[in-house]
Coordinates of C-alpha atoms in Angstrom, one line a residue:
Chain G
X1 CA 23.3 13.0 52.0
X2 CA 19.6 13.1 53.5
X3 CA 19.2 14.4 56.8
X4 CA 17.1 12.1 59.4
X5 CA 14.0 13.5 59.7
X6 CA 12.9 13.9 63.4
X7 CA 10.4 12.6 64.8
X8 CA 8.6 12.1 67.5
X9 CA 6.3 8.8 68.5
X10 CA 3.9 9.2 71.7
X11 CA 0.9 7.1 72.7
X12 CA -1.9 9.4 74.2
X13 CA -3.7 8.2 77.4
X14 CA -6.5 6.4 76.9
X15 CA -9.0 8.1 78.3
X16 CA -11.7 7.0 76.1
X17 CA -11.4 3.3 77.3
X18 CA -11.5 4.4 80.7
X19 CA -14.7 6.0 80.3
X20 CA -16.6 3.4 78.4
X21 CA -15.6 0.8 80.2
X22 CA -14.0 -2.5 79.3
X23 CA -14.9 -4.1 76.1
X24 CA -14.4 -8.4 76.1
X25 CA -14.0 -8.0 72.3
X26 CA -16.3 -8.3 68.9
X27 CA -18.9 -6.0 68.2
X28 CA -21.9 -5.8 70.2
X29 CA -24.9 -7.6 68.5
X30 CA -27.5 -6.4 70.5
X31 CA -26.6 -2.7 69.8
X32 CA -26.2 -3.5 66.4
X33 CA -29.6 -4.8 66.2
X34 CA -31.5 -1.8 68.5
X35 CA -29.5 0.3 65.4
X36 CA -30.5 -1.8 62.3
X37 CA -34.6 -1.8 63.8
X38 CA -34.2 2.1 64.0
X39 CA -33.0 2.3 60.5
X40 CA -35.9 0.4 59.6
X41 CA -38.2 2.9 61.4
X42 CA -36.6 5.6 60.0
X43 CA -36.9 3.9 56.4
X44 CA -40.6 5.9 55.7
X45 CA -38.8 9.3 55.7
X46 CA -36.2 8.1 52.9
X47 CA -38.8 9.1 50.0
X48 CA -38.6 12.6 51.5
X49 CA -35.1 12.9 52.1
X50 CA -34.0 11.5 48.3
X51 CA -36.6 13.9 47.3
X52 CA -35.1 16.6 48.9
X53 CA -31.6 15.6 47.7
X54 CA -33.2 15.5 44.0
X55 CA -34.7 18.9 44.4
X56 CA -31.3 20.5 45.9
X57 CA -29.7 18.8 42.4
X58 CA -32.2 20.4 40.1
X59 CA -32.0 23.9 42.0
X60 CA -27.8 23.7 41.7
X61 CA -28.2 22.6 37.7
X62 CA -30.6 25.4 37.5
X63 CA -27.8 27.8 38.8
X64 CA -25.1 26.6 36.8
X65 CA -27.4 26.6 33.7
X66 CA -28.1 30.4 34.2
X67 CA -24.4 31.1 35.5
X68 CA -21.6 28.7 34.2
X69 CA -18.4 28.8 36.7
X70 CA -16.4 27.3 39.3
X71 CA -18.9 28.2 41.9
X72 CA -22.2 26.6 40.6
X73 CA -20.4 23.7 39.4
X74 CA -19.2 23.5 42.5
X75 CA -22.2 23.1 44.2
X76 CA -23.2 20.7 41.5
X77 CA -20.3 18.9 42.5
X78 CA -21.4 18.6 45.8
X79 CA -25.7 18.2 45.3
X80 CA -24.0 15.3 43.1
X81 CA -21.5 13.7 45.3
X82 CA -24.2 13.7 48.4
X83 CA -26.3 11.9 46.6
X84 CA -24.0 9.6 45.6
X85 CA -22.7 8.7 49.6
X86 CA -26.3 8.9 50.8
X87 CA -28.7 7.6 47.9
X88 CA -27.4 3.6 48.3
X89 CA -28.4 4.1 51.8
X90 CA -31.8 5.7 51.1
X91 CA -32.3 2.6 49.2
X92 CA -31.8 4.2 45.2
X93 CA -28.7 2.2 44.3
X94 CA -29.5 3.3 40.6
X95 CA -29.2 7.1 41.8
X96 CA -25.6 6.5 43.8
X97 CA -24.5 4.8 40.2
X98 CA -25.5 7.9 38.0
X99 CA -24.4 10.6 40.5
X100 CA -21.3 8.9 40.7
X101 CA -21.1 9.3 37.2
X102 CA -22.3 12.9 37.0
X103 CA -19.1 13.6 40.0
X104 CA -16.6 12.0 37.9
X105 CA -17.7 14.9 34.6
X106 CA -17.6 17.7 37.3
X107 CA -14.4 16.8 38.8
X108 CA -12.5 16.5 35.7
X109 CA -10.4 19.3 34.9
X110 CA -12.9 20.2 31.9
X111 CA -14.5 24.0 32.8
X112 CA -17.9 24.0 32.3
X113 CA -18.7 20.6 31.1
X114 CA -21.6 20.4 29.1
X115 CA -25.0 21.2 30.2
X116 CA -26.5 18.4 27.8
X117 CA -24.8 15.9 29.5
X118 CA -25.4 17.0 32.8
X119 CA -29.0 17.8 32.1
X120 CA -28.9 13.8 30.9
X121 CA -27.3 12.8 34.4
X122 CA -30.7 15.0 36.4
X123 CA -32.9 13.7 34.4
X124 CA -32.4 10.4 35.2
X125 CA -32.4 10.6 39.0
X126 CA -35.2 12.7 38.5
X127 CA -36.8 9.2 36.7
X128 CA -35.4 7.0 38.9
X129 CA -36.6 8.2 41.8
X130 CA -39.9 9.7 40.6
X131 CA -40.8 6.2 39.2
X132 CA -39.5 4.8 42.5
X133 CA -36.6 2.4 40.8
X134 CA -34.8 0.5 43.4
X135 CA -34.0 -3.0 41.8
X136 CA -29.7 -2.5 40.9
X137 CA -30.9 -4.9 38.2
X138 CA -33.3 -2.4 36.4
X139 CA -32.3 -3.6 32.8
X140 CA -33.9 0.0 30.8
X141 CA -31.9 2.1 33.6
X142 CA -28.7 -0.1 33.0
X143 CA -28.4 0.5 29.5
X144 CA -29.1 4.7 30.4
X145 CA -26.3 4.2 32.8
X146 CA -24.0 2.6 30.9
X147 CA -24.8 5.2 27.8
X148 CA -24.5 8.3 30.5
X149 CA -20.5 6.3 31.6
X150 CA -19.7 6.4 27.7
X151 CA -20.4 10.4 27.3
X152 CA -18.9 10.9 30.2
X153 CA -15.1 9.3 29.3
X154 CA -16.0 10.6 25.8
X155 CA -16.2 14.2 27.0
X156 CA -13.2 13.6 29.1
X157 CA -11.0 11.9 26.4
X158 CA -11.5 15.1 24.3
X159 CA -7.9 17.7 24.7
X160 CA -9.0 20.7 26.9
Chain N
X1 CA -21.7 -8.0 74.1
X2 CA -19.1 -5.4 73.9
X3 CA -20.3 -4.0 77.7
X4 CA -18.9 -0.2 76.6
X5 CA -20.7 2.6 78.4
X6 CA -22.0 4.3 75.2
X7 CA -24.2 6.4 77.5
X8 CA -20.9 7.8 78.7
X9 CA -19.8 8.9 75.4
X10 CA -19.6 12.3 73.7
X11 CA -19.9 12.8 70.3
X12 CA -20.0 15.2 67.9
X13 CA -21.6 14.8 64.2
X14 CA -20.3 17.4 61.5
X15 CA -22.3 17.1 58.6
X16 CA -23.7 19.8 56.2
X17 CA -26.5 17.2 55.0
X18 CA -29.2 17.1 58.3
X19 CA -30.6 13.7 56.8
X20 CA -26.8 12.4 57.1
X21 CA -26.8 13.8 60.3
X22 CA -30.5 12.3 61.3
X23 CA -29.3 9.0 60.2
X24 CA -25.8 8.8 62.1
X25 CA -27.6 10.5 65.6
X26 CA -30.3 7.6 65.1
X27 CA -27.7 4.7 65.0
X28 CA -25.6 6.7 67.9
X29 CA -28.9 6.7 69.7
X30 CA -29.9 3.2 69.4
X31 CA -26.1 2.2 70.5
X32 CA -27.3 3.9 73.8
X33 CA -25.3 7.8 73.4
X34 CA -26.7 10.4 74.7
X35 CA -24.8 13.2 74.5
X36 CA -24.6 14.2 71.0
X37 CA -23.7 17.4 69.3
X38 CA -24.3 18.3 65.5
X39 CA -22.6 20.5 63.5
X40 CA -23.7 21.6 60.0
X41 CA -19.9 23.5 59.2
X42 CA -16.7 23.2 59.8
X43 CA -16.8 26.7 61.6
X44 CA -20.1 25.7 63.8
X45 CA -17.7 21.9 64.9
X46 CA -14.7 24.4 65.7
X47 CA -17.0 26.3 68.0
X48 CA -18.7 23.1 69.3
X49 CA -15.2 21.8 70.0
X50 CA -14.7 24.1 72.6
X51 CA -17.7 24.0 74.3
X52 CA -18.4 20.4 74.7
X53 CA -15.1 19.2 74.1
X54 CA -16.3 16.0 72.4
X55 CA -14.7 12.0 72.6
X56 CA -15.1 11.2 69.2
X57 CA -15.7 13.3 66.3
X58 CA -17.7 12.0 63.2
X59 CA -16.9 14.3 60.2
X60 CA -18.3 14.6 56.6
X61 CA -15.3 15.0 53.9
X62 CA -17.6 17.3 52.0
X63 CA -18.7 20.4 54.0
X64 CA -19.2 24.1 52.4
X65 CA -17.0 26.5 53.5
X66 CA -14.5 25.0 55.7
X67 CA -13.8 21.1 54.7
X68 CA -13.3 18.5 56.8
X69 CA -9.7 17.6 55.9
X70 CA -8.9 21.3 56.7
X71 CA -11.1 20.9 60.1
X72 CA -8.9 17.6 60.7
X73 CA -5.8 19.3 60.1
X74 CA -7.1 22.5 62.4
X75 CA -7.9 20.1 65.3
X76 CA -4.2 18.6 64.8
X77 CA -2.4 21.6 64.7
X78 CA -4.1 24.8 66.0
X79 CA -2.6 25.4 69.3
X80 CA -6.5 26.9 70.3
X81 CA -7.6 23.1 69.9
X82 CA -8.8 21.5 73.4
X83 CA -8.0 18.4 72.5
X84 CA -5.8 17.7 69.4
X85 CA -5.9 13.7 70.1
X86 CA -9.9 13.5 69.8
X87 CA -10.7 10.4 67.5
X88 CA -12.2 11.5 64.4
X89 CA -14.0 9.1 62.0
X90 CA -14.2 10.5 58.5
X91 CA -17.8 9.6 56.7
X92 CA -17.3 10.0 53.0
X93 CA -18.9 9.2 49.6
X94 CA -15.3 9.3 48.5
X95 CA -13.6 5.3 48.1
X96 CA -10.4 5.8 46.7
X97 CA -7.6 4.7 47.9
X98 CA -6.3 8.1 46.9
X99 CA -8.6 9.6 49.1
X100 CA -8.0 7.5 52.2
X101 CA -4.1 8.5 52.1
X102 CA -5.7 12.2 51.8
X103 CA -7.8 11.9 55.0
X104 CA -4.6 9.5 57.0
X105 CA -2.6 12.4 56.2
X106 CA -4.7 15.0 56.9
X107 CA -4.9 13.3 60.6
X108 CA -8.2 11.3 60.6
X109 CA -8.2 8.7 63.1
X110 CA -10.5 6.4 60.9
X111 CA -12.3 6.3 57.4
X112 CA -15.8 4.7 56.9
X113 CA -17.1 5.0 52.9
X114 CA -20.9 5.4 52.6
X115 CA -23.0 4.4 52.5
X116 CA -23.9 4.6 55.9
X117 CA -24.2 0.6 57.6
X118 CA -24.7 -0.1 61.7
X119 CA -21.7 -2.2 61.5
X120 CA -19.6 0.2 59.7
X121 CA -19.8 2.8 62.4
X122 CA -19.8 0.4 65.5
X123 CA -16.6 -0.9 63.9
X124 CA -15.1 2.5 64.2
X125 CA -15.6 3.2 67.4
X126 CA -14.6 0.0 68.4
X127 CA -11.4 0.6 67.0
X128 CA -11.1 4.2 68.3
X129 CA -12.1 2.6 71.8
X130 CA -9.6 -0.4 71.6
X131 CA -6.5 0.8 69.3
X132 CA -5.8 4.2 69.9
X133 CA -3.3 4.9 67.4
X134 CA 0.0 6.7 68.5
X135 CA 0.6 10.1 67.5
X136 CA 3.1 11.0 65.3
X137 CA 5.1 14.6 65.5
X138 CA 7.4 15.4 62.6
X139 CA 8.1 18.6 60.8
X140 CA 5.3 18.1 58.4
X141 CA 2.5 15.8 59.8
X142 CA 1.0 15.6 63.3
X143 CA -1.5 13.3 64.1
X144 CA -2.1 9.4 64.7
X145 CA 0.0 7.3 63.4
X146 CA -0.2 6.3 59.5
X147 CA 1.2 3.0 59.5
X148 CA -1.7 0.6 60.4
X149 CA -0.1 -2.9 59.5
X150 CA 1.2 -4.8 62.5
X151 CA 4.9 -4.8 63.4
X152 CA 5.7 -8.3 62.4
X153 CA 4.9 -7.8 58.6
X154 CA 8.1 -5.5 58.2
X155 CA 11.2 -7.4 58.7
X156 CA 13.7 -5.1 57.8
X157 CA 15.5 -2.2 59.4
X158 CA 13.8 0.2 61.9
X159 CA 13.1 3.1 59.3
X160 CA 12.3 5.5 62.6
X161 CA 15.5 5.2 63.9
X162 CA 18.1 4.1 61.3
X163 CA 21.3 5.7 60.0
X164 CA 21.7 7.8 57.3
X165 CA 21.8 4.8 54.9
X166 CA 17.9 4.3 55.7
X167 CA 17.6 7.8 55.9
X168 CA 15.2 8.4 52.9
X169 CA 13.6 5.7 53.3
X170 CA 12.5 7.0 56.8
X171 CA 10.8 10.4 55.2
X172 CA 8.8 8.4 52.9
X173 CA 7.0 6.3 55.4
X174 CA 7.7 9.5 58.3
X175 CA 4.2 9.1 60.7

C-alpha cells in the first residue's frame, strides 16, 4: 500500500504587492513602450554584440579543434546555445536557426561529434552575419540550413 | 496603466552573457527600476543574495560553473538563503516542454523563452506581482507551487488530501 506523502501548502505574504503598489490589471502600455524605444536605441550596438557572440563561437571551435573532450565541447555547447537565445533578438533569425542546429549535434550523446560538421555550422554564422543576413526568408541560407538539419539527424541516427 | 511602483523594486539579473544582461537592465530601466544588481555566476548571485536581498530574481538557465537550476534549487533549500520565497524568472534559450517541468521542479517561479521581448518580461513580473504562487513543502520538492491550472478544471478527488486509494496518485502530482 503507498504511504501518503506529506505535505505541506502555505501561501507566503505578499510583500511584493505591498511594495509596488496596486496594479488595476493588464500590462502597462506606456512602460512597455518607454522599453520597446530603448531597445530601439540600443539596436546600433547589436552588430557588435552578434560579433562578439560569433568570435567567442570560433575561439570555443578553435579549442575543441586542438583538444576534443567533454570540456571544450562544452563550451561549444554553450557559445552555441547563447547564440541561439540571443541572436533572434539581435535581429539574425538565420543564426538562432543554425545554432540551434549546431546545440542539438553537441547535446546528443555522440562524444566528440565531428569537427566537419561543426566547422559547417561556424562557418555559416560566420556568413550570415558577416554578409549581414537578416531576411528568415533568405532562400541560399535556407537550403544550407536545411542541408546542415540533414547531417545533423544523419550523424545522430548512426549507433554510438 | 498598471500604476506599480517599479522604482520601488529590487532586482537582481544573473546572466554570464553582459549583452543579455545590458539588454534585460535596459527594459528594467525603461519600466522605471532603479535598483538593479547583476550577476555574471551563480556564485557572484549567491553573494549578491545576501547583500541586497533582492524582490525578484531574473536568472539565465545556462551559467558556467554553478547553473541556474542548481542556484534555484540553493535559494529553495539552503537554510543560509535570506529569502527562499524570492520570485525567480528563468530566461532561457531552452523551449521544451521538457525543460520547463525541469526549471518548475527545480523551483523557478516563472519561465520566459528567448528571445528576449518587452512584453515577455513585463508579463512576468506581472504575474510574480499579482499571483504569487503558494509554496509547496514535501519530502522531495520545496518551492512554489507546480500546478498552475485553476481549481475548477479538476473535478475529481482532492489528490492533497485523499485516502490511501488516491494515494499514488497524490505523489505524482505532489507540489
Amino acid at each position: 500500500m503507498a504511504k501518503q506523502q506529506p505535505i505541506e501548502l502555505f501561501m507566503p505574504p505578499n510583500i511584493l504587492k505591498a511594495k509596488m503598489g496596486g496594479g488595476i490589471g493588464g500590462l502597462d502600455m506606456a512602460a512597455v513602450k518607454r522599453a520597446e524605444q530603448a531597445i530601439e536605441t540600443l539596436k546600433t550596438e547589436f552588430t557588435d554584440w552578434i560579433a562578439a557572440d560569433v568570435t567567442k563561437l570560433s575561439a570555443c571551435r578553435d579549442a575543441y579543434a586542438a583538444t576534443p573532450g567533454k570540456e571544450t565541447c562544452g563550451d561549444l555547447y554553450r557559445a552555441s546555445h547563447d547564440l541561439r537565445g540571443q541572436a533572434l533578438t539581435f535581429e539574425f533569425p538565420l543564426v538562432a536557426r543554425v545554432a540551434a542546429i549546431l546545440c542539438k549535434l553537441l547535446d546528443s550523446e555522440k562524444v566528440n561529434p565531428p569537427l566537419a560538421l561543426i566547422d559547417a555550422h561556424v562557418n555559416a554564422i560566420r556568413v550570415i552575419v558577416k554578409q549581414n543576413i537578416k531576411d528568415k526568408a533568405d532562400k541560399t541560407a535556407a537550403v544550407l540550413i536545411k542541408e546542415l538539419d540533414v547531417r545533423v539527424d544523419e550523424v545522430l541516427a548512426k549507433p554510438a | 496603466m498598471s500604476g506599480y511602483r517599479f522604482d520601488r523594486l529590487k532586482v537582481l539579473v544573473v546572466d554570464d552573457n553582459q549583452h543579455m544582461r545590458k539588454l534585460v537592465v535596459t527594459i528594467l530601466q525603461a519600466f522605471g527600476t532603479i535598483q538593479i544588481f547583476e550577476a555574471e555566476s551563480a556564485e557572484l548571485a549567491w553573494s549578491l543574495l545576501h547583500d541586497v536581498n533582492p524582490d525578484v530574481i531574473v536568472l539565465d538557465w545556462m551559467l558556467t560553473g554553478m547553473t541556474g537550476l542548481e542556484f534555484t534549487n540553493m535559494v529553495r533549500t539552503n537554510a543560509g538563503c535570506p529569502n527562499p520565497f524570492v520570485p525567480i524568472i528563468m530566461l532561457t534559450g531552452y523551449t521544451q516542454i521538457d525543460h520547463v517541468r525541469q526549471a518548475r521542479d527545480a523551483g523557478v517561479t516563472e519561465f520566459l523563452a528567448k528571445p528576449v521581448s518587452v512584453k515577455g518580461i513585463l508579463t512576468r513580473l506581472t504575474a510574480v506581482i499579482e499571483h504569487p504562487r503558494p509554496f509547496v513543502r514535501t519530502k522531495v520538492y520545496y518551492g512554489p507551487c507546480r500546478r498552475r491550472r485553476d481549481k475548477e478544471e479538476y473535478r475529481g478527488p482532492e489528490r492533497r488530501t485523499a485516502p490511501q486509494d488516491n494515494a499514488q496518485h497524490s505523489m505524482a502530482a505532489a507540489g
